[in-house]
Structures are given as structure tokens and as C-alpha cells.
CSV table of C-alpha atoms in Angstrom, one decimal:
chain,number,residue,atom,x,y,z
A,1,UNK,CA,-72.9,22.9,15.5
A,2,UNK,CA,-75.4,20.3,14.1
A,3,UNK,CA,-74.0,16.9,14.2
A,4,UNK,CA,-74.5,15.3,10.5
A,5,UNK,CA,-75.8,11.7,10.9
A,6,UNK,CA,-76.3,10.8,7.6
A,7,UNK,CA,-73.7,8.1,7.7
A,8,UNK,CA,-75.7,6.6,10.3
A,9,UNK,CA,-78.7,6.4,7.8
A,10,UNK,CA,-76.7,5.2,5.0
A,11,UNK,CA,-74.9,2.5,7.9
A,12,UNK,CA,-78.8,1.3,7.8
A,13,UNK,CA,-79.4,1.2,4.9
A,14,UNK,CA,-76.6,-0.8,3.7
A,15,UNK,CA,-77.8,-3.6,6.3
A,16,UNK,CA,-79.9,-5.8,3.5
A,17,UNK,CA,-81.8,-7.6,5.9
A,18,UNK,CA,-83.6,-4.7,8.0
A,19,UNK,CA,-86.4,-3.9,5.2
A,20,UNK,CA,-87.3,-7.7,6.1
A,21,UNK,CA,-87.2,-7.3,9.9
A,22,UNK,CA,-89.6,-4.4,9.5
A,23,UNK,CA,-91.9,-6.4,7.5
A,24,UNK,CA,-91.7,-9.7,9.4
A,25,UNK,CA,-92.4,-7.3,12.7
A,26,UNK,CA,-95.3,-5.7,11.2
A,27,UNK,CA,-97.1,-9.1,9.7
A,28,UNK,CA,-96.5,-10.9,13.3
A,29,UNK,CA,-97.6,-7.9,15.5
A,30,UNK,CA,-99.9,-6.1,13.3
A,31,UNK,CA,-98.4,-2.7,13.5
A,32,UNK,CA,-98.2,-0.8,10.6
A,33,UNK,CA,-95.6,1.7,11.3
A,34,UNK,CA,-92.1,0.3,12.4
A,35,UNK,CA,-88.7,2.2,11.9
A,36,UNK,CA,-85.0,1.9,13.1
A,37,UNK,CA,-84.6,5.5,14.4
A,38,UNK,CA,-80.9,6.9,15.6
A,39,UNK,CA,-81.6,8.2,18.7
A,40,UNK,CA,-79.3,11.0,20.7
A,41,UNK,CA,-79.5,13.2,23.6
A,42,UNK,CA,-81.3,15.9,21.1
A,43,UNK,CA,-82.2,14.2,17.5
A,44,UNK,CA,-84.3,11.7,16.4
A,45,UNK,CA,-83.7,10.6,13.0
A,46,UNK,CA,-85.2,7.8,11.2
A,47,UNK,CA,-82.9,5.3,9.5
A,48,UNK,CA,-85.4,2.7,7.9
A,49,UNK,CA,-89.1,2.7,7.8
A,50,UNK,CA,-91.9,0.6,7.2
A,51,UNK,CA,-95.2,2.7,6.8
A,52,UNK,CA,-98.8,1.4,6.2
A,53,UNK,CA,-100.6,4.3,8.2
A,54,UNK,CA,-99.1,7.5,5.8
A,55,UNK,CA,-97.0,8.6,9.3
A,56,UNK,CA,-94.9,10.1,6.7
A,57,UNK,CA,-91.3,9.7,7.6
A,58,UNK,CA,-89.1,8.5,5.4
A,59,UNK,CA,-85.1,8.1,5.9
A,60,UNK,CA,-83.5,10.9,7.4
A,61,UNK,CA,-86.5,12.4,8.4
A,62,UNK,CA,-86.4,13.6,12.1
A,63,UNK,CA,-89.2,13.8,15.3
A,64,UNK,CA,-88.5,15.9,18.2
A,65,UNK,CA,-86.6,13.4,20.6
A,66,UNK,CA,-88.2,14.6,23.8
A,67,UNK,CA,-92.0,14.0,21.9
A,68,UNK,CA,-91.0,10.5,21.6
A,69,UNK,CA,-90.5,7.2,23.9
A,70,UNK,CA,-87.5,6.4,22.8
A,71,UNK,CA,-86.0,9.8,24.9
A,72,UNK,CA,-86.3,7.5,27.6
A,73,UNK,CA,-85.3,4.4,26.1
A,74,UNK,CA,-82.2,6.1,25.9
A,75,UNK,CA,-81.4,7.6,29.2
A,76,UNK,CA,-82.8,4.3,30.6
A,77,UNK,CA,-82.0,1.5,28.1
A,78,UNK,CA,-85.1,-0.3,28.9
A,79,UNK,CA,-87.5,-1.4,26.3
A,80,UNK,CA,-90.6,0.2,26.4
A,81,UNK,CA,-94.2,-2.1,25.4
A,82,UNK,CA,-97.6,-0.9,25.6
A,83,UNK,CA,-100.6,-3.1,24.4
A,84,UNK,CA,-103.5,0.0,24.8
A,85,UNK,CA,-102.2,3.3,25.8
A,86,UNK,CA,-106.2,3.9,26.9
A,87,UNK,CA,-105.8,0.9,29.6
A,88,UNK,CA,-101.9,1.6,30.2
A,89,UNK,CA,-101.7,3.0,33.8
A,90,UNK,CA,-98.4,4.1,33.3
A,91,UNK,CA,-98.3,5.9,29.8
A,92,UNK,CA,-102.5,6.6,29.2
A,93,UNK,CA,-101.8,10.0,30.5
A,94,UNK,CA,-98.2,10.5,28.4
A,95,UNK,CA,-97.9,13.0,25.8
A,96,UNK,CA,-96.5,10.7,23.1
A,97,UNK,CA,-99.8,9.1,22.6
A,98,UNK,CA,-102.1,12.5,22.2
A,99,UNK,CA,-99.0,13.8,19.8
A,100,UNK,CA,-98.8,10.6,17.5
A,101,UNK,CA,-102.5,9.2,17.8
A,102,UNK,CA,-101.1,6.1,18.7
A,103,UNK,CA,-102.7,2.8,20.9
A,104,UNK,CA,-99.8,0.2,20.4
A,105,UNK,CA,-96.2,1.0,20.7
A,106,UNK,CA,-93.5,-1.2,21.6
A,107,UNK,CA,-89.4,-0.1,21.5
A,108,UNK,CA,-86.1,-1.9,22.3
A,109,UNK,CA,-82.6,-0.2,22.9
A,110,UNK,CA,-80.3,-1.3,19.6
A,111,UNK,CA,-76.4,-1.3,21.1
A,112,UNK,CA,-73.3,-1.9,19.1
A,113,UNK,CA,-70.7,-4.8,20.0
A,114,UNK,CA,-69.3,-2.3,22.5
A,115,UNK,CA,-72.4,-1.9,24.9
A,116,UNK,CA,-72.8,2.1,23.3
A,117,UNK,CA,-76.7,3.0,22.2
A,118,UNK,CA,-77.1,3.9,18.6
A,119,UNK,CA,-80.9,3.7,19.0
A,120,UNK,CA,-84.6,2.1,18.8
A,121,UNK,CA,-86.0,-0.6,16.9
A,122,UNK,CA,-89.8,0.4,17.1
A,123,UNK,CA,-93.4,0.1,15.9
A,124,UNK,CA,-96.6,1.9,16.3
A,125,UNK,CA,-100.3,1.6,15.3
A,126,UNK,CA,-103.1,4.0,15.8
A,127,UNK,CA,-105.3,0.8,17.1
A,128,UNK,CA,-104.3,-1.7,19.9
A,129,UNK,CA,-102.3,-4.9,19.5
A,130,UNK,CA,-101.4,-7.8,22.0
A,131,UNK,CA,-97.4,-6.9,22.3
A,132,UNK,CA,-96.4,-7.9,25.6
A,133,UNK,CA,-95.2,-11.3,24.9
A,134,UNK,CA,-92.4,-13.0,25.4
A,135,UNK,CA,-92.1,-14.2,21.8
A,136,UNK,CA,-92.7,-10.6,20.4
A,137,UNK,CA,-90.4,-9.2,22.8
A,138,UNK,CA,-87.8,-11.7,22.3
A,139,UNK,CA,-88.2,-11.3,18.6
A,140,UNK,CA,-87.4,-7.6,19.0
A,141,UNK,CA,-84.7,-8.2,21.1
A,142,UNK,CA,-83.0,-10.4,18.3
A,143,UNK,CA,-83.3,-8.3,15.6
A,144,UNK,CA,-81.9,-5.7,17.5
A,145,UNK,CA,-79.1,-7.5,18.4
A,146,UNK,CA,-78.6,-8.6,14.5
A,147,UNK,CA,-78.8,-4.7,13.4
A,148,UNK,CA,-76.4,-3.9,16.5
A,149,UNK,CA,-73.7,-6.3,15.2
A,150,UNK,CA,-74.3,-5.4,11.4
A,151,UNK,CA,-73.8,-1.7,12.9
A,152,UNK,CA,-70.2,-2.7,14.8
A,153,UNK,CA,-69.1,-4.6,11.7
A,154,UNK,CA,-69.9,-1.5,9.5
A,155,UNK,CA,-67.8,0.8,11.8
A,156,UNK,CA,-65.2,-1.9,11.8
A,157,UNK,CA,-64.9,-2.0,8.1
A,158,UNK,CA,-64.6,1.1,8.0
A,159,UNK,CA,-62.0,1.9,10.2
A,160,UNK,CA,-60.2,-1.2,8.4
A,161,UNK,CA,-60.7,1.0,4.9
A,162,UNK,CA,-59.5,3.9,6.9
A,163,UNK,CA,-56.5,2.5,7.8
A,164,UNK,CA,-55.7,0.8,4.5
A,165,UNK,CA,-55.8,4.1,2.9
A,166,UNK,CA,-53.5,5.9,5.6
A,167,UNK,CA,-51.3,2.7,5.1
A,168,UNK,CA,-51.3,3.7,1.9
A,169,UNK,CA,-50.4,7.0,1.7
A,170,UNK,CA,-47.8,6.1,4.2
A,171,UNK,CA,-46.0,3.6,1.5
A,172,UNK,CA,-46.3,6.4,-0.9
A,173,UNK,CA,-44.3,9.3,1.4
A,174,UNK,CA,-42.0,6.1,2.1
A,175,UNK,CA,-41.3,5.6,-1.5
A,176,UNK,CA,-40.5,9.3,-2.0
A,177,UNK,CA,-38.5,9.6,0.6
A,178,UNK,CA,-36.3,6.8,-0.7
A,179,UNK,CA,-36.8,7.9,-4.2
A,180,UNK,CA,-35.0,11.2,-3.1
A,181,UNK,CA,-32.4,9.4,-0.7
A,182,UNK,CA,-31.8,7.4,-3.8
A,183,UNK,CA,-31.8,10.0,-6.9
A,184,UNK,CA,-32.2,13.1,-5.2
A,185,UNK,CA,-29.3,13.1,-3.2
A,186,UNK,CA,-27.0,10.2,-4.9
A,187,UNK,CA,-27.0,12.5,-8.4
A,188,UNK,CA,-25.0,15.4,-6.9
A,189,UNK,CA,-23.0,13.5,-4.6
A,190,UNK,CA,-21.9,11.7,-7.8
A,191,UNK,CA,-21.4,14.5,-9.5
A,192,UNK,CA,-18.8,15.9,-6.7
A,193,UNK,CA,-17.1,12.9,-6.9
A,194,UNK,CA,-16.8,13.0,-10.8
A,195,UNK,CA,-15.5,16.5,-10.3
A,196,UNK,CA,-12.8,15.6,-7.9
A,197,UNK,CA,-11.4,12.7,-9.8
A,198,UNK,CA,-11.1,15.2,-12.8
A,199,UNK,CA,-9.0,17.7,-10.2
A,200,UNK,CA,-6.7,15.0,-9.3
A,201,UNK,CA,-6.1,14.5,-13.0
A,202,UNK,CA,-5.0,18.2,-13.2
A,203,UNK,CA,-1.6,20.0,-12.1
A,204,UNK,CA,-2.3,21.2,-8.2
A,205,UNK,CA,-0.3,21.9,-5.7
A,206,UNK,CA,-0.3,20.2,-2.4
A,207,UNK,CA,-2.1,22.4,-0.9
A,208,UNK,CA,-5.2,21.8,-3.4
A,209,UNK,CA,-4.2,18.1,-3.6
A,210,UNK,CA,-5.0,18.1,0.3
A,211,UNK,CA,-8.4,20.0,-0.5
A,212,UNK,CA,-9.3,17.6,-3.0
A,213,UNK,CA,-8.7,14.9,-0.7
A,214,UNK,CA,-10.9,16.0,2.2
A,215,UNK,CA,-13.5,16.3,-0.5
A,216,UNK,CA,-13.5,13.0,-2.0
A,217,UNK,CA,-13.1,11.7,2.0
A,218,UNK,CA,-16.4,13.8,2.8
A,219,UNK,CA,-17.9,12.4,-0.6
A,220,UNK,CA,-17.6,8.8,0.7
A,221,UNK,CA,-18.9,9.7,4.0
A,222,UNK,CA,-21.7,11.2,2.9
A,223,UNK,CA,-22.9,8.2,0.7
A,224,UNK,CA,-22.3,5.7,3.3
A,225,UNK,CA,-24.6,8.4,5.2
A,226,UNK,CA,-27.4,8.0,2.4
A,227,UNK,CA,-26.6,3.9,2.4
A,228,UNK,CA,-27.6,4.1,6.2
A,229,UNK,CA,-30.6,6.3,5.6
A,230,UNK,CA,-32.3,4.4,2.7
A,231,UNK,CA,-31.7,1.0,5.0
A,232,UNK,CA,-32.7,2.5,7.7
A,233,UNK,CA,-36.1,3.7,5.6
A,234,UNK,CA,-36.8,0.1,4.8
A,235,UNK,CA,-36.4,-1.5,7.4
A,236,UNK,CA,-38.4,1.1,10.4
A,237,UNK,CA,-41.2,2.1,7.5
A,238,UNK,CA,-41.1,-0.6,5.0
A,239,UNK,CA,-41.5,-4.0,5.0
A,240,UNK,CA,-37.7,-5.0,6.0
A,241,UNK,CA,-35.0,-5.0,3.5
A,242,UNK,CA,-34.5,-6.9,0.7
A,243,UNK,CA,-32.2,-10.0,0.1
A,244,UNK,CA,-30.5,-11.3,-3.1
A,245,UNK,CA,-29.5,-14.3,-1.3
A,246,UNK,CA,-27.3,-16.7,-3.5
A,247,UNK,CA,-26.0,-20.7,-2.9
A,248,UNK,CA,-22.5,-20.0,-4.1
A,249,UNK,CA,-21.4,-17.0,-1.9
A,250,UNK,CA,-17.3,-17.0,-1.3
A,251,UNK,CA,-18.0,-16.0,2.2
A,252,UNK,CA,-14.7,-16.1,3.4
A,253,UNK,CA,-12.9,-13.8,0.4
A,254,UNK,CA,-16.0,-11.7,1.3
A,255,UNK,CA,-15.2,-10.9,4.2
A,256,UNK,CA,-11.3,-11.2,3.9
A,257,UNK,CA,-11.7,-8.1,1.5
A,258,UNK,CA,-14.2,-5.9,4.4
A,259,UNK,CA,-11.1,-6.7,6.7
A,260,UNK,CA,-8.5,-5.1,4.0
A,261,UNK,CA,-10.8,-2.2,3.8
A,262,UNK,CA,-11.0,-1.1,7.2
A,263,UNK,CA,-7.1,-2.2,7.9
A,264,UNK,CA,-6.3,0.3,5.3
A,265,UNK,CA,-9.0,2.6,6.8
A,266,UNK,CA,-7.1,1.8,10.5
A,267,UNK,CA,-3.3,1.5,9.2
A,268,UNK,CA,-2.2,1.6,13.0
A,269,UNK,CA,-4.7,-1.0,14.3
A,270,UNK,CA,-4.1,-4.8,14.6
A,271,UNK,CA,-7.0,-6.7,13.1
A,272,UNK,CA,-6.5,-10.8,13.9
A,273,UNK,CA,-9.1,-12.9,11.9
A,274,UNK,CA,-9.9,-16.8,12.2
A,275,UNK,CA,-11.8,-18.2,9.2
A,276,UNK,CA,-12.7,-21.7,8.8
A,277,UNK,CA,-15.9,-21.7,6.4
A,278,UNK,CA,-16.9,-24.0,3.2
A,279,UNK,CA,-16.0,-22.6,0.1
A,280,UNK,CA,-19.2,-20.7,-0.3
A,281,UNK,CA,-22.6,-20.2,1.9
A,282,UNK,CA,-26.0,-19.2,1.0
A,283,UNK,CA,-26.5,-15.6,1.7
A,284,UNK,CA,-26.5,-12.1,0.7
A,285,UNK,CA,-22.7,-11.5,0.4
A,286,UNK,CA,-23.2,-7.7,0.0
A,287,UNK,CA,-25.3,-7.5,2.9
A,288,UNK,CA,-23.4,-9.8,4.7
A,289,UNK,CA,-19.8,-7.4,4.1
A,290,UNK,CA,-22.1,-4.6,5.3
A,291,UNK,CA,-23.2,-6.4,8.4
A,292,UNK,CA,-19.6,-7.2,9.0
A,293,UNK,CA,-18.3,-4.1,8.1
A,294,UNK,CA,-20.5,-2.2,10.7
A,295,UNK,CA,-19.7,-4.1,13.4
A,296,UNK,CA,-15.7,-4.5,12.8
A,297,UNK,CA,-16.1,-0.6,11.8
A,298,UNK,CA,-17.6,-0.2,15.3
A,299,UNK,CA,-15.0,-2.0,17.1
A,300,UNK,CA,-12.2,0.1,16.1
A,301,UNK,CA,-14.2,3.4,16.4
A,302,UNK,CA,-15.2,2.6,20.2
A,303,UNK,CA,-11.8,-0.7,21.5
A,304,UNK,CA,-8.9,-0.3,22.9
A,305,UNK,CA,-6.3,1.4,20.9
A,306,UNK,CA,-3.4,-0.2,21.9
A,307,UNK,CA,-5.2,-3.8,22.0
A,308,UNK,CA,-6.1,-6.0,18.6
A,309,UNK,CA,-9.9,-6.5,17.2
A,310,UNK,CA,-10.3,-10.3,16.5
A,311,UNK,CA,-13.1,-11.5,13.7
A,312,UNK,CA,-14.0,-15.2,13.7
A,313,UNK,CA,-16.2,-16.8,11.3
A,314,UNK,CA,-17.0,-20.5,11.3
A,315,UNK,CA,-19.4,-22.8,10.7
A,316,UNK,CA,-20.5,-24.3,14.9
A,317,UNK,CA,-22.9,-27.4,13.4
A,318,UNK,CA,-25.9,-26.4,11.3
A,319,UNK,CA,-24.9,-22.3,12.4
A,320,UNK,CA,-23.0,-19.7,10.4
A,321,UNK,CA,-21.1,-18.5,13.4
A,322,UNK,CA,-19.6,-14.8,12.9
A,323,UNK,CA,-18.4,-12.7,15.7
A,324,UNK,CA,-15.9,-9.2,16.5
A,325,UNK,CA,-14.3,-8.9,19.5
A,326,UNK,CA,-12.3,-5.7,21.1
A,327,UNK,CA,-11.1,-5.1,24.2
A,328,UNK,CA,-11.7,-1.5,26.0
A,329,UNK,CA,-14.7,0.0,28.6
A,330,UNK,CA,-17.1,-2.0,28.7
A,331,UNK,CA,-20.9,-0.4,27.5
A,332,UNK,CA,-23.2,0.5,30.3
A,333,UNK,CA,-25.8,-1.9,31.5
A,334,UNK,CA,-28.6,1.0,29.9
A,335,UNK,CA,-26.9,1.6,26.5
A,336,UNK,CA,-26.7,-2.2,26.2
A,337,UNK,CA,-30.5,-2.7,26.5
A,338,UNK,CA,-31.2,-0.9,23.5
A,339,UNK,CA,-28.2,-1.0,21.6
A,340,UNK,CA,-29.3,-2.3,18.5
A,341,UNK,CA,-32.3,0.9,18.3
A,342,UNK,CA,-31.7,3.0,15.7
A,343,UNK,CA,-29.8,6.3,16.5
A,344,UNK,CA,-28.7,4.6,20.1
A,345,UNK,CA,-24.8,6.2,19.4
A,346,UNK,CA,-26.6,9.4,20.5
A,347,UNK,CA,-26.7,7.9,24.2
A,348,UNK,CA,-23.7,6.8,25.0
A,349,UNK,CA,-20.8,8.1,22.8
A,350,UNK,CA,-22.3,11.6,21.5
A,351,UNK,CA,-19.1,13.2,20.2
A,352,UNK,CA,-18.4,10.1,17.6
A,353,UNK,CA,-19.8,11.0,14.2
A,354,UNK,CA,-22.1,9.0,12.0
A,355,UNK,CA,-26.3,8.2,12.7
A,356,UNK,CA,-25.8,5.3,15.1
A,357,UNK,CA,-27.6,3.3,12.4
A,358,UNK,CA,-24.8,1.1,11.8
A,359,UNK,CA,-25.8,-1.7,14.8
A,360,UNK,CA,-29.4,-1.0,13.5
A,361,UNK,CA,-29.0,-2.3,10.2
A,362,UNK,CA,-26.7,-4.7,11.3
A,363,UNK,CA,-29.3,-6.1,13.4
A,364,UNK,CA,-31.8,-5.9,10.6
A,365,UNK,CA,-29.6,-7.9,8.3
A,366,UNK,CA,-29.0,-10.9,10.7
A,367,UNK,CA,-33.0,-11.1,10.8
A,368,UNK,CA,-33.7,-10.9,7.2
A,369,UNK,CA,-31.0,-14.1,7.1
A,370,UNK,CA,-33.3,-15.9,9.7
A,371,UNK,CA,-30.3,-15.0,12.6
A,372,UNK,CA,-29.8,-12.9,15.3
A,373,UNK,CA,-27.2,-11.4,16.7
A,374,UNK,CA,-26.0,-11.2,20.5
A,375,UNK,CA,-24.1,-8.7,22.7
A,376,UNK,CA,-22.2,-9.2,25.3
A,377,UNK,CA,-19.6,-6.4,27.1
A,378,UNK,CA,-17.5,-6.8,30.4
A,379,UNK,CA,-14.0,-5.4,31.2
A,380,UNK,CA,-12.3,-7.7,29.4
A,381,UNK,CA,-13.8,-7.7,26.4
A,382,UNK,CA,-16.7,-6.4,24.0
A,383,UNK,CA,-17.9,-9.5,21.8
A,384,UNK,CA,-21.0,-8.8,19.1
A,385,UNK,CA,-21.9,-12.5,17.7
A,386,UNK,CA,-23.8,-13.2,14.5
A,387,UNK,CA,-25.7,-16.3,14.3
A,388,UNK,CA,-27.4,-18.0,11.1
A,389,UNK,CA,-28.5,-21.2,10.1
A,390,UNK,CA,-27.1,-23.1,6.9
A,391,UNK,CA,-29.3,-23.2,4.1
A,392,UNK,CA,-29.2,-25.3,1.0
């Protein structure tokens, strides 16, 4: 299959300056011919041409790479000078200079940033010229080295543009996916549960009653499900999630209302709470009850049955300090490295239902306060600590 190099001409061409490198190298040397040619293992393609002597190439025009010099330029990487073919011992026998009627040649190697060949910067002339100099050289030399990096920043730029428009169309699956977590799946979940409030409005029996129930029970699970998801979406493949932070936050009712939740959830648990907090903070509240509800939610899903889960929140100097504690096995050394990983339930309590998002987002809620939070398990107890600082 023949390679297309046309964005390697057009690469060229874009580079402003090179129509002025060819014309400065031709008025200081003499030479009227001079090109930047792409050079390969079998193609030699011209990318920009200066031509005084009708050679008649233009860009994108090709010569036979193994009729040329710059063949060997290649496999060598050597630049190539010749002030008289007729005098040269090396090359007045070549084949080059019988094809192309040329006296006068010089060539150097162009290389990108990354040491790789891309081609020749090169001039002929059908009469001699005095080339071998250390100022012509080095002048060749320099504007290779100036098309070279033009070249790498080229590629760059385009790989930048390239990944901009994946990025793109990455944010635009992202937002679909959360447009049907959010609409797609929320409208007939709601629509069960609008069903189901109608039923218990009806004569049933208790059989039916009892069907209703489970329904409505699976309803909530399912949109706490779909809560998980969507955070889970913005925080892995968006840009974190979202705060509605606000200065007047009841913290403590807050979270004195997450506790009544899950007590009511966990009738035959003991939940102890210790509270000292000002009478409001500056946070997300909502995302705060969720943080809280996760982990608390998490201690009485994996502690001790017959033991209490304690929550204390206080303020420990400039800190919001919050932290749940249960009793129970302790968690493995290896599930406690990457506990807060999304989907880390899977590894260490398989049977339990629910994503193993819940520590995830947790996690990602104590960040998007400035916090962290901390883990620590042994046989006596299993303590998960949130820590914030106090914000005016």
C-alpha cells in the first residue's frame, strides 16, 4: 500500500519561514535549485522548492530515491557536500550527477526533536560553487535544525488537537450517559413509585399489601443505585462533583436526621452519637448527609451485630472532625489499600448487595470539601474519620 505523505508536504508548507531559507541559501551559495524533500526508505517527495534552473519539481512532486544523494543521507545521516562533481574523487564517477546534470550539490539530514529523519534540506546547480565551508555548512545545519523543530511542534499540535477532540467527544458520551442515568432511568422508576402509592391507597389484602411493599423497598434501592451511578459518573469521567456549599449549614440537625434514618432502617442496632458542633458550618449539607450516610450505612452492613456504631462530630481546632466507628473483623491489610476504589465491595464482601460505590463517593466528597478521610481497622475496632477545615 502506498504511504500518502501529503501531510508531510502540507507540514512544510505551513512552516512560513522555509520559502526564506531557500532563498537566503540560494543568494549566499549561488545554487539555483534548493528543496526540502521527505525522504524514506523508497520515496522521495519534494515538500518546498526553490527553482531558477526549470528542474521542474514542484510540491509533492517525487524523484526515484535510490537516483538521488539523499538515499544515503538517510541510511547514513551524514551530510553530503560536493564543490565540482568533475574534481570530486569520491562522487565524479556517481550516477546522480550524469542523471541530474549537476556540478554542485550539497545535503544535510533534517531530524525532528526526537532524533527520527524526516529528510534533506538540499541545493543543486548544473555549474560549480565553493560549498565546503564552514559557514555554508553551518548555515545548513541551522536551518535544518529550525525546520526540524517547526516539524516536532507541528506533530505536537496536532496530537494536542487530537486529543482535545477525543476529550471532547468523551464529555459528550459522559453527558449522555448521565442524561440517561438522570431522565432515562429516573422517569420510570418514578412512575413505579407513583403507582405503588396509588395501590396502597386502594383496598388489598395483606398479601398484596406485602407485594406493594417490596416494590416500593426495590424502588428506593434502585434510585439510591442511580444516585451512586451518576456520582460515580462525575467524579471517575467528569471533572469531580459539584458543591452547593453554604455558610449557614445546621450541621448537627443534618446529620441528627441521617442517624434517625438508618436507626429506623436498623431498628435492632444501637447507634451512640457525640455532637459538639457551632450552630451551622460551611459546607454542602446534602453532600455532607450522603458522606455520612454511606459510611454509618456501611458500618452497620459489615460491624458487629451485637456491639453499638458510635458517630462523633466535632470541631478539633480549625478541623471539622467527623468519624464512625464499629466494632467486628477487622478488613484485610489488601482490601484496606484500596478501599476507597470504586467497586472495592466486590473484593472482600462479595455476597453484600449494592456497587461498592458508597466509600467511593464518600471519598470524593471529603475532597471536593478540601478534606480527606482516613481508615483505620484492627480487632477492636473499625474507625473511618472525616477531616475538613473551617471555612468562613
Amino acid at each position: 500500500m502506498t504511504r500518502d505523505f501529503s501531510q508531510d508536504v502540507a507540514a512544510v508548507g505551513d512552516i512560513k519561514a522555509v520559502p526564506t531559507m531557500l532563498d537566503i541559501v540560494c543568494r549566499a551559495t549561488g545554487m539555483r535549485f534548493a528543496a526540502v524533500a521527505r525522504v524514506t526508505e523508497d520515496r522521495w517527495i519534494a515538500c518546498s522548492v526553490r527553482d531558477d534552473i526549470a528542474f521542474g519539481l514542484t510540491p509533492g512532486g517525487e524523484l526515484q530515491v535510490e537516483t538521488t544523494f539523499c538515499h544515503k543521507i538517510r541510511q547514513s545521516g551524514q551530510a553530503i557536500v560536493i564543490d565540482n562533481v568533475a574534481q570530486d574523487a569520491t562522487y565524479c564517477r556517481h550516477h546522480t550527477p550524469s542523471i541530474y546534470g549537476l556540478q554542485s550539490y550539497i545535503s544535510v539530514p533534517i531530524r525532528r526533536a526526537d532524533g527520527s529523519f524526516f529528510g534533506t534540506l538540499c541545493a543543486i546547480d548544473p555549474e560549480p560553487h565553493r560549498l565546503n565551508t564552514p559557514e555554508t555548512i553551518r548555515m545548513f545545519e541551522l536551518f535544518a535544525d529550525i525546520i526540524g523543530y517547526h516539524l516536532t511542534a507541528i506533530d505536537r499540535l496536532s496530537a494536542s488537537e487530537e486529543t482535545l477532540l477525543d476529550e471532547r467527544k468523551v464529555a459528550a458520551l459522559r453527558e449522555q450517559f448521565i442524561a440517561v442515568l438522570g431522565h432515562d432511568l429516573r422517569n420510570p422508576l418514578a412512575a413505579i413509585d407513583s403507582g405503588t402509592r396509588l395501590l396502597l391507597k386502594t383496598p388489598l389484602n395483606d398479601k398484596a399489601t406485602s407485594l406493594v411493599g417490596m416494590i416500593r423497598s426495590s424502588v428506593g434501592r434502585m434510585a439510591g443505585l442511580i444516585d451512586d451511578v451518576m456520582d460515580f459518573a462525575r467524579g471517575r469521567l467528569g471533572g469531580g462533583l459539584s458543591l452547593n456549599r453554604k455558610h449557614d449549614e445546621p450541621l448537627e440537625t443534618i446529620l441528627r436526621q441521617v442517624v434517625a434514618e438508618l436507626q429506623v432502617s436498623a431498628p435492632n442496632r444501637t447507634i451512640e452519637t457525640e455532637f459538639d458542633l457551632p450552630a451551622s458550618v460551611h459546607c454542602d449539607g446534602r453532600r455532607i448527609a450522603q458522606l455520612v450516610s454511606n459510611l454509618l450505612g456501611n458500618a452497620l452492613t459489615h460491624g458487629a451485630a451485637d456491639r453499638p456504631v458510635r458517630v462523633r462530630a466535632v470541631v478539633a481546632g480549625a478541623e471539622l472532625e467527623l468519624s464512625v466507628a464499629n466494632a467486628g473483623d477487622p478488613i484485610p491489610p489488601a482490601v484496606l489499600e484500596g478501599i476507597f476504589q470504586p467497586f472495592a465491595r466486590g473484593t472482600h464482601r462479595p455476597d453484600l448487595g449494592g456497587l461498592g460505590l458508597g466509600l467511593y463517593i464518600a471519598h470524593q466528597i471529603a475532597q471536593a470539601h478540601g478534606g480527606r478521610i482516613d481508615v483505620t481497622s484492627t480487632a477492636a475496632e473499625t474507625r473511618f474519620t472525616f477531616r475538613m477545615p473551617l471555612s468562613t
